[in-house]
PDB file of C-alpha atoms in Angstrom:
ATOM      1  CA  MET A   1     155.514 200.645-133.150  1.00 40.00           C
ATOM      2  CA  ARG A   2     154.372 199.343-128.670  1.00 45.00           C
ATOM      3  CA  ASN A   3     153.951 202.167-126.993  1.00 42.00           C
ATOM      4  CA  GLY A   4     155.410 205.009-128.735  1.00 41.00           C
ATOM      5  CA  ASP A   5     158.707 203.776-128.661  1.00 52.00           C
ATOM      6  CA  GLU A   6     160.901 205.353-131.743  1.00 58.00           C
ATOM      7  CA  SER A   7     162.233 202.937-134.339  1.00 62.00           C
ATOM      8  CA  LEU A   8     166.027 201.835-133.916  1.00 66.00           C
ATOM      9  CA  ALA A   9     167.084 204.080-137.054  1.00 61.00           C
ATOM     10  CA  ASP A  10     165.725 206.812-134.843  1.00 62.00           C
ATOM     11  CA  LEU A  11     167.562 205.512-131.743  1.00 61.00           C
ATOM     12  CA  LEU A  12     170.551 205.003-133.357  1.00 66.00           C
ATOM     13  CA  GLY A  13     170.807 207.654-135.980  1.00 58.00           C
ATOM     14  CA  GLY A  14     172.287 205.437-139.126  1.00 54.00           C
ATOM     15  CA  ARG A  15     171.734 207.689-141.641  1.00 59.00           C
ATOM     16  CA  ARG A  16     174.401 210.015-140.229  1.00 61.00           C
ATOM     17  CA  ALA A  17     176.926 207.801-139.533  1.00 63.00           C
ATOM     18  CA  ALA A  18     176.671 206.330-143.110  1.00 65.00           C
ATOM     19  CA  LEU A  19     176.699 209.105-145.113  1.00 68.00           C
ATOM     20  CA  ASP A  20     179.694 210.691-143.137  1.00 75.00           C
ATOM     21  CA  SER A  21     181.320 207.508-144.335  1.00 81.00           C
ATOM     22  CA  VAL A  22     180.830 207.309-147.854  1.00 88.00           C
ATOM     23  CA  VAL A  23     182.357 211.665-148.181  1.00 91.00           C
ATOM     24  CA  PRO A  24     186.499 210.282-147.968  1.00 94.00           C
ATOM     25  CA  VAL A  25     185.584 207.486-150.196  1.00 94.00           C
ATOM     26  CA  ALA A  26     184.179 209.582-153.081  1.00 93.00           C
ATOM     27  CA  GLY A  27     186.741 211.973-152.617  1.00 95.00           C
ATOM     28  CA  PHE A  28     189.594 209.403-152.945  1.00 97.00           C
ATOM     29  CA  ALA A  29     188.354 207.803-155.996  1.00 96.00           C
ATOM     30  CA  ALA A  30     187.896 211.237-157.637  1.00 96.00           C
ATOM     31  CA  GLY A  31     191.495 212.558-156.646  1.00 96.00           C
ATOM     32  CA  TRP A  32     192.677 208.949-158.137  1.00 97.00           C
ATOM     33  CA  LEU A  33     190.999 209.599-161.119  1.00 96.00           C
ATOM     34  CA  ALA A  34     191.602 213.107-161.367  1.00 96.00           C
ATOM     35  CA  GLY A  35     195.233 212.414-160.853  1.00 95.00           C
ATOM     36  CA  GLY A  36     195.341 209.861-163.002  1.00 95.00           C
ATOM     37  CA  ARG A  37     195.635 207.199-161.241  1.00 95.00           C
ATOM     38  CA  SER A  38     197.785 209.283-158.239  1.00 97.00           C
ATOM     39  CA  ILE A  39     197.622 207.817-154.448  1.00 97.00           C
ATOM     40  CA  ALA A  40     198.555 210.119-153.500  1.00 97.00           C
ATOM     41  CA  LEU A  41     196.263 213.082-154.088  1.00 97.00           C
ATOM     42  CA  GLY A  42     193.244 210.531-153.741  1.00 97.00           C
ATOM     43  CA  ALA A  43     194.569 209.843-150.503  1.00 97.00           C
ATOM     44  CA  GLY A  44     194.907 213.550-149.430  1.00 97.00           C
ATOM     45  CA  ILE A  45     191.434 214.769-150.838  1.00 97.00           C
ATOM     46  CA  ALA A  46     190.352 211.577-148.773  1.00 97.00           C
ATOM     47  CA  VAL A  47     191.923 212.840-145.609  1.00 96.00           C
ATOM     48  CA  LEU A  48     190.873 216.740-146.295  1.00 96.00           C
ATOM     49  CA  ALA A  49     187.387 215.555-146.670  1.00 94.00           C
ATOM     50  CA  GLY A  50     187.150 213.446-143.402  1.00 92.00           C
ATOM     51  CA  ALA A  51     188.487 216.579-141.695  1.00 94.00           C
ATOM     52  CA  ALA A  52     185.960 218.693-143.240  1.00 93.00           C
ATOM     53  CA  VAL A  53     183.121 216.063-142.343  1.00 88.00           C
ATOM     54  CA  ALA A  54     184.693 215.545-138.839  1.00 88.00           C
ATOM     55  CA  VAL A  55     185.049 219.723-138.045  1.00 89.00           C
ATOM     56  CA  TRP A  56     181.176 219.700-139.384  1.00 87.00           C
ATOM     57  CA  ARG A  57     179.561 216.495-137.349  1.00 81.00           C
ATOM     58  CA  LEU A  58     181.719 218.149-134.238  1.00 83.00           C
ATOM     59  CA  ARG A  59     180.122 221.398-134.880  1.00 85.00           C
ATOM     60  CA  GLN A  60     176.913 219.778-134.929  1.00 80.00           C
ATOM     61  CA  GLY A  61     177.517 218.206-130.937  1.00 75.00           C
ATOM     62  CA  ARG A  62     178.239 214.599-132.373  1.00 69.00           C
ATOM     63  CA  ALA A  63     180.086 212.661-129.756  1.00 67.00           C
ATOM     64  CA  PRO A  64     183.698 213.537-130.181  1.00 72.00           C
ATOM     65  CA  ALA A  65     184.971 210.112-129.897  1.00 72.00           C
ATOM     66  CA  ALA A  66     182.938 208.625-132.606  1.00 73.00           C
ATOM     67  CA  THR A  67     184.185 211.321-135.061  1.00 77.00           C
ATOM     68  CA  VAL A  68     187.749 211.081-134.446  1.00 84.00           C
ATOM     69  CA  VAL A  69     187.527 207.767-134.609  1.00 85.00           C
ATOM     70  CA  SER A  70     185.992 207.679-138.310  1.00 85.00           C
ATOM     71  CA  LEU A  71     188.572 210.469-139.224  1.00 90.00           C
ATOM     72  CA  LEU A  72     191.539 208.084-138.070  1.00 93.00           C
ATOM     73  CA  LEU A  73     190.251 205.042-139.701  1.00 93.00           C
ATOM     74  CA  VAL A  74     190.472 207.718-143.150  1.00 95.00           C
ATOM     75  CA  CYS A  75     193.584 208.752-142.300  1.00 96.00           C
ATOM     76  CA  LEU A  76     194.767 205.088-141.374  1.00 97.00           C
ATOM     77  CA  GLY A  77     193.300 203.560-144.917  1.00 97.00           C
ATOM     78  CA  ALA A  78     195.356 206.706-146.852  1.00 97.00           C
ATOM     79  CA  ILE A  79     198.557 205.654-145.178  1.00 97.00           C
ATOM     80  CA  VAL A  80     198.178 201.922-145.871  1.00 98.00           C
ATOM     81  CA  ALA A  81     197.510 202.641-149.511  1.00 97.00           C
ATOM     82  CA  LEU A  82     200.373 205.335-149.609  1.00 97.00           C
ATOM     83  CA  ARG A  83     202.738 202.625-148.231  1.00 97.00           C
ATOM     84  CA  THR A  84     201.818 199.484-150.214  1.00 97.00           C
ATOM     85  CA  GLY A  85     201.224 200.926-153.824  1.00 97.00           C
ATOM     86  CA  ARG A  86     197.785 199.942-154.015  1.00 97.00           C
ATOM     87  CA  ALA A  87     194.946 202.148-154.520  1.00 97.00           C
ATOM     88  CA  GLU A  88     192.797 199.342-153.463  1.00 97.00           C
ATOM     89  CA  ASP A  89     194.385 199.161-150.076  1.00 98.00           C
ATOM     90  CA  PHE A  90     192.438 202.801-148.951  1.00 97.00           C
ATOM     91  CA  PHE A  91     189.726 200.224-148.518  1.00 96.00           C
ATOM     92  CA  LEU A  92     191.218 197.479-146.485  1.00 96.00           C
ATOM     93  CA  VAL A  93     191.112 199.043-143.106  1.00 94.00           C
ATOM     94  CA  ARG A  94     186.921 199.043-143.831  1.00 92.00           C
ATOM     95  CA  LEU A  95     187.373 195.297-144.686  1.00 95.00           C
ATOM     96  CA  LEU A  96     188.908 194.345-141.996  1.00 96.00           C
ATOM     97  CA  THR A  97     186.365 196.354-139.524  1.00 94.00           C
ATOM     98  CA  ASN A  98     184.036 194.901-140.998  1.00 94.00           C
ATOM     99  CA  ALA A  99     185.552 191.497-140.638  1.00 97.00           C
ATOM    100  CA  ALA A 100     185.515 192.374-137.479  1.00 97.00           C
ATOM    101  CA  SER A 101     182.682 194.033-136.319  1.00 95.00           C
ATOM    102  CA  ALA A 102     181.085 190.424-137.662  1.00 97.00           C
ATOM    103  CA  LEU A 103     183.086 188.926-135.232  1.00 98.00           C
ATOM    104  CA  ALA A 104     182.634 190.694-132.085  1.00 97.00           C
ATOM    105  CA  TRP A 105     178.486 191.005-132.951  1.00 97.00           C
ATOM    106  CA  ALA A 106     178.326 187.709-133.196  1.00 98.00           C
ATOM    107  CA  GLY A 107     179.746 186.874-129.861  1.00 98.00           C
ATOM    108  CA  SER A 108     178.394 189.146-128.167  1.00 97.00           C
ATOM    109  CA  VAL A 109     175.224 187.315-128.965  1.00 97.00           C
ATOM    110  CA  LEU A 110     176.966 183.730-128.045  1.00 97.00           C
ATOM    111  CA  VAL A 111     177.718 185.264-124.438  1.00 97.00           C
ATOM    112  CA  ARG A 112     174.192 187.377-123.727  1.00 95.00           C
ATOM    113  CA  TRP A 113     175.582 190.494-124.095  1.00 97.00           C
ATOM    114  CA  PRO A 114     174.528 191.046-127.378  1.00 97.00           C
ATOM    115  CA  PHE A 115     175.878 194.485-129.054  1.00 95.00           C
ATOM    116  CA  LEU A 116     172.133 196.015-130.330  1.00 94.00           C
ATOM    117  CA  GLY A 117     171.387 196.057-126.284  1.00 94.00           C
ATOM    118  CA  LEU A 118     174.364 197.809-125.242  1.00 94.00           C
ATOM    119  CA  ILE A 119     174.045 200.143-127.596  1.00 90.00           C
ATOM    120  CA  ALA A 120     170.546 200.976-127.318  1.00 90.00           C
ATOM    121  CA  GLY A 121     170.573 200.650-123.651  1.00 90.00           C
ATOM    122  CA  THR A 122     173.327 203.475-123.232  1.00 88.00           C
ATOM    123  CA  VAL A 123     171.161 205.521-125.784  1.00 85.00           C
ATOM    124  CA  LEU A 124     168.085 205.040-123.595  1.00 87.00           C
ATOM    125  CA  GLY A 125     170.243 206.156-120.335  1.00 87.00           C
ATOM    126  CA  GLN A 126     169.252 202.273-119.007  1.00 86.00           C
ATOM    127  CA  LYS A 127     172.585 200.623-119.024  1.00 86.00           C
ATOM    128  CA  THR A 128     172.036 197.218-118.320  1.00 89.00           C
ATOM    129  CA  ARG A 129     168.695 197.145-117.277  1.00 91.00           C
ATOM    130  CA  TRP A 130     167.616 195.634-120.242  1.00 93.00           C
ATOM    131  CA  ARG A 131     169.583 192.079-119.528  1.00 93.00           C
ATOM    132  CA  ARG A 132     167.458 191.909-116.528  1.00 92.00           C
ATOM    133  CA  ASP A 133     164.058 191.346-118.509  1.00 94.00           C
ATOM    134  CA  PRO A 134     164.678 187.910-120.111  1.00 94.00           C
ATOM    135  CA  ALA A 135     162.570 189.166-123.387  1.00 94.00           C
ATOM    136  CA  LEU A 136     164.395 192.126-123.953  1.00 94.00           C
ATOM    137  CA  LEU A 137     167.190 190.038-123.657  1.00 96.00           C
ATOM    138  CA  ARG A 138     166.062 187.515-126.221  1.00 96.00           C
ATOM    139  CA  ALA A 139     164.437 190.306-128.518  1.00 96.00           C
ATOM    140  CA  TYR A 140     168.387 192.199-128.672  1.00 96.00           C
ATOM    141  CA  GLN A 141     170.177 188.966-129.059  1.00 97.00           C
ATOM    142  CA  ALA A 142     167.811 187.731-132.064  1.00 97.00           C
ATOM    143  CA  ALA A 143     168.285 191.309-133.770  1.00 96.00           C
ATOM    144  CA  SER A 144     171.842 190.904-133.416  1.00 97.00           C
ATOM    145  CA  TRP A 145     171.814 188.863-135.900  1.00 97.00           C
ATOM    146  CA  VAL A 146     170.811 190.518-138.808  1.00 97.00           C
ATOM    147  CA  TRP A 147     173.426 193.039-137.814  1.00 95.00           C
ATOM    148  CA  VAL A 148     176.113 190.460-138.142  1.00 97.00           C
ATOM    149  CA  GLY A 149     174.248 189.728-141.584  1.00 96.00           C
ATOM    150  CA  GLN A 150     175.272 193.125-142.807  1.00 94.00           C
ATOM    151  CA  TYR A 151     178.550 192.994-142.158  1.00 95.00           C
ATOM    152  CA  LEU A 152     179.053 189.747-143.607  1.00 96.00           C
ATOM    153  CA  VAL A 153     176.925 191.367-146.780  1.00 95.00           C
ATOM    154  CA  ARG A 154     179.647 193.528-147.453  1.00 94.00           C
ATOM    155  CA  LEU A 155     182.420 191.454-147.226  1.00 96.00           C
ATOM    156  CA  LEU A 156     180.498 189.114-149.806  1.00 96.00           C
ATOM    157  CA  ILE A 157     180.725 192.076-152.098  1.00 96.00           C
ATOM    158  CA  PHE A 158     183.883 193.988-150.950  1.00 96.00           C
ATOM    159  CA  VAL A 159     186.271 191.364-150.747  1.00 97.00           C
ATOM    160  CA  PRO A 160     186.566 189.977-154.549  1.00 97.00           C
ATOM    161  CA  LEU A 161     186.508 193.889-155.381  1.00 97.00           C
ATOM    162  CA  TRP A 162     189.541 194.468-153.289  1.00 97.00           C
ATOM    163  CA  TRP A 163     191.056 191.223-154.340  1.00 97.00           C
ATOM    164  CA  ALA A 164     190.925 191.866-158.192  1.00 97.00           C
ATOM    165  CA  GLY A 165     191.861 195.708-157.502  1.00 96.00           C
ATOM    166  CA  GLN A 166     188.785 197.298-158.725  1.00 96.00           C
ATOM    167  CA  VAL A 167     189.256 200.544-157.324  1.00 96.00           C
ATOM    168  CA  VAL A 168     186.033 202.447-158.826  1.00 95.00           C
ATOM    169  CA  TRP A 169     183.825 200.274-158.299  1.00 96.00           C
ATOM    170  CA  LEU A 170     184.683 199.986-154.557  1.00 96.00           C
ATOM    171  CA  ALA A 171     184.057 203.375-154.204  1.00 95.00           C
ATOM    172  CA  THR A 172     181.000 203.231-156.092  1.00 93.00           C
ATOM    173  CA  ALA A 173     179.925 199.937-154.185  1.00 93.00           C
ATOM    174  CA  GLN A 174     180.578 201.730-151.120  1.00 90.00           C
ATOM    175  CA  VAL A 175     179.198 205.111-151.925  1.00 86.00           C
ATOM    176  CA  VAL A 176     175.510 203.372-153.486  1.00 84.00           C
ATOM    177  CA  LEU A 177     175.308 200.453-150.568  1.00 83.00           C
ATOM    178  CA  THR A 178     176.156 202.614-147.458  1.00 84.00           C
ATOM    179  CA  TRP A 179     172.917 203.810-146.585  1.00 82.00           C
ATOM    180  CA  PRO A 180     170.898 201.239-148.068  1.00 86.00           C
ATOM    181  CA  LEU A 181     172.192 198.697-146.715  1.00 89.00           C
ATOM    182  CA  VAL A 182     172.326 200.564-143.453  1.00 86.00           C
ATOM    183  CA  ALA A 183     168.722 201.195-143.814  1.00 85.00           C
ATOM    184  CA  ALA A 184     167.607 197.696-144.418  1.00 90.00           C
ATOM    185  CA  CYS A 185     169.504 196.943-141.863  1.00 91.00           C
ATOM    186  CA  LEU A 186     168.204 198.839-139.172  1.00 90.00           C
ATOM    187  CA  ALA A 187     164.705 197.972-140.645  1.00 90.00           C
ATOM    188  CA  ALA A 188     164.959 194.316-140.600  1.00 94.00           C
ATOM    189  CA  SER A 189     166.518 194.617-136.908  1.00 94.00           C
ATOM    190  CA  TRP A 190     163.899 196.490-136.075  1.00 92.00           C
ATOM    191  CA  TRP A 191     161.417 193.856-137.093  1.00 94.00           C
ATOM    192  CA  VAL A 192     162.912 190.899-135.795  1.00 96.00           C
ATOM    193  CA  PHE A 193     163.514 192.653-132.293  1.00 95.00           C
ATOM    194  CA  ARG A 194     159.262 193.619-132.246  1.00 93.00           C
ATOM    195  CA  ARG A 195     158.629 190.075-133.336  1.00 94.00           C
ATOM    196  CA  SER A 196     160.786 188.358-130.732  1.00 95.00           C
ATOM    197  CA  LEU A 197     159.152 190.691-128.211  1.00 93.00           C
ATOM    198  CA  PRO A 198     155.769 188.624-126.757  1.00 92.00           C
ATOM    199  CA  THR A 199     152.421 190.149-126.870  1.00 89.00           C
ATOM    200  CA  GLY A 200     151.739 192.973-124.103  1.00 87.00           C
ATOM    201  CA  HIS A 201     155.695 193.458-124.093  1.00 90.00           C
ATOM    202  CA  PRO A 202     155.720 197.668-123.014  1.00 88.00           C
ATOM    203  CA  GLY A 203     158.744 197.628-125.660  1.00 86.00           C
ATOM    204  CA  ILE A 204     162.486 199.080-125.586  1.00 88.00           C
ATOM    205  CA  ARG A 205     161.902 201.649-122.978  1.00 87.00           C
ATOM    206  CA  HIS A 206     160.443 199.393-120.406  1.00 84.00           C
ATOM    207  CA  PRO A 207     162.372 196.260-119.329  1.00 88.00           C
ATOM    208  CA  ARG A 208     160.373 194.645-116.709  1.00 84.00           C
ATOM    209  CA  PRO A 209     163.033 193.069-114.738  1.00 80.00           C
ATOM    210  CA  VAL A 210     162.065 189.244-113.453  1.00 71.00           C
ATOM    211  CA  PRO A 211     162.578 189.328-109.236  1.00 60.00           C
ATOM    212  CA  SER A 212     166.341 186.398-109.939  1.00 53.00           C
ATOM    213  CA  ASP A 213     168.795 187.932-112.335  1.00 46.00           C
ATOM    214  CA  ALA A 214     170.167 183.914-112.186  1.00 44.00           C
ATOM    215  CA  GLY A 215     168.631 183.353-115.453  1.00 46.00           C
ATOM    216  CA  VAL A 216     170.102 185.953-117.794  1.00 47.00           C
ATOM    217  CA  SER A 217     173.123 186.842-115.801  1.00 46.00           C
ATOM    218  CA  GLY A 218     175.926 184.193-116.779  1.00 45.00           C
ATOM    219  CA  PRO A 219     177.095 183.140-120.556  1.00 44.00           C
TER     220      PRO A 219
END
């Protein structure tokens, strides 16, 4: 690491969010199987598991907004599955959010406001000062493409399983792949980020603004 910088995994806490997301999924699959393919039982267990995770994270001091959004996604998935009568549709919301995330992250890079920079800048208390450093801006843009790739990999795996109605395999893939995929994404994006910085750059915590913002302020 450069000058004692944390890795992106340290800054973004990817493991916690990844593990939180699989608990309701495992609960849905377990309830669905235990109830003889009962969507109602699976949905109920998923919502209860999501609520338990939310309470636990709130007590640990996690951001309330992120916790509430995670629980809402679980509830929405349960509602969709109950309305359609298709257990695989519990995962439909997750598929759509991954597709939307891939488009949003790609768009953020193209307009030169990469989400990775916005997130890391917020965590580090830099706000948008990193954009006044051309080297940091380029590094965040390059590393953000790794995150686009992560969402596309998820879609390539989950969409065929959803289309085939493979509920157990969908849950298994979600549980088995979530943390390894997030870990790989964090490691790869950190590697790309560091490789993109020029030699001698002080690192992620130390933006080096140039006298004029003209070259980085527009899309």
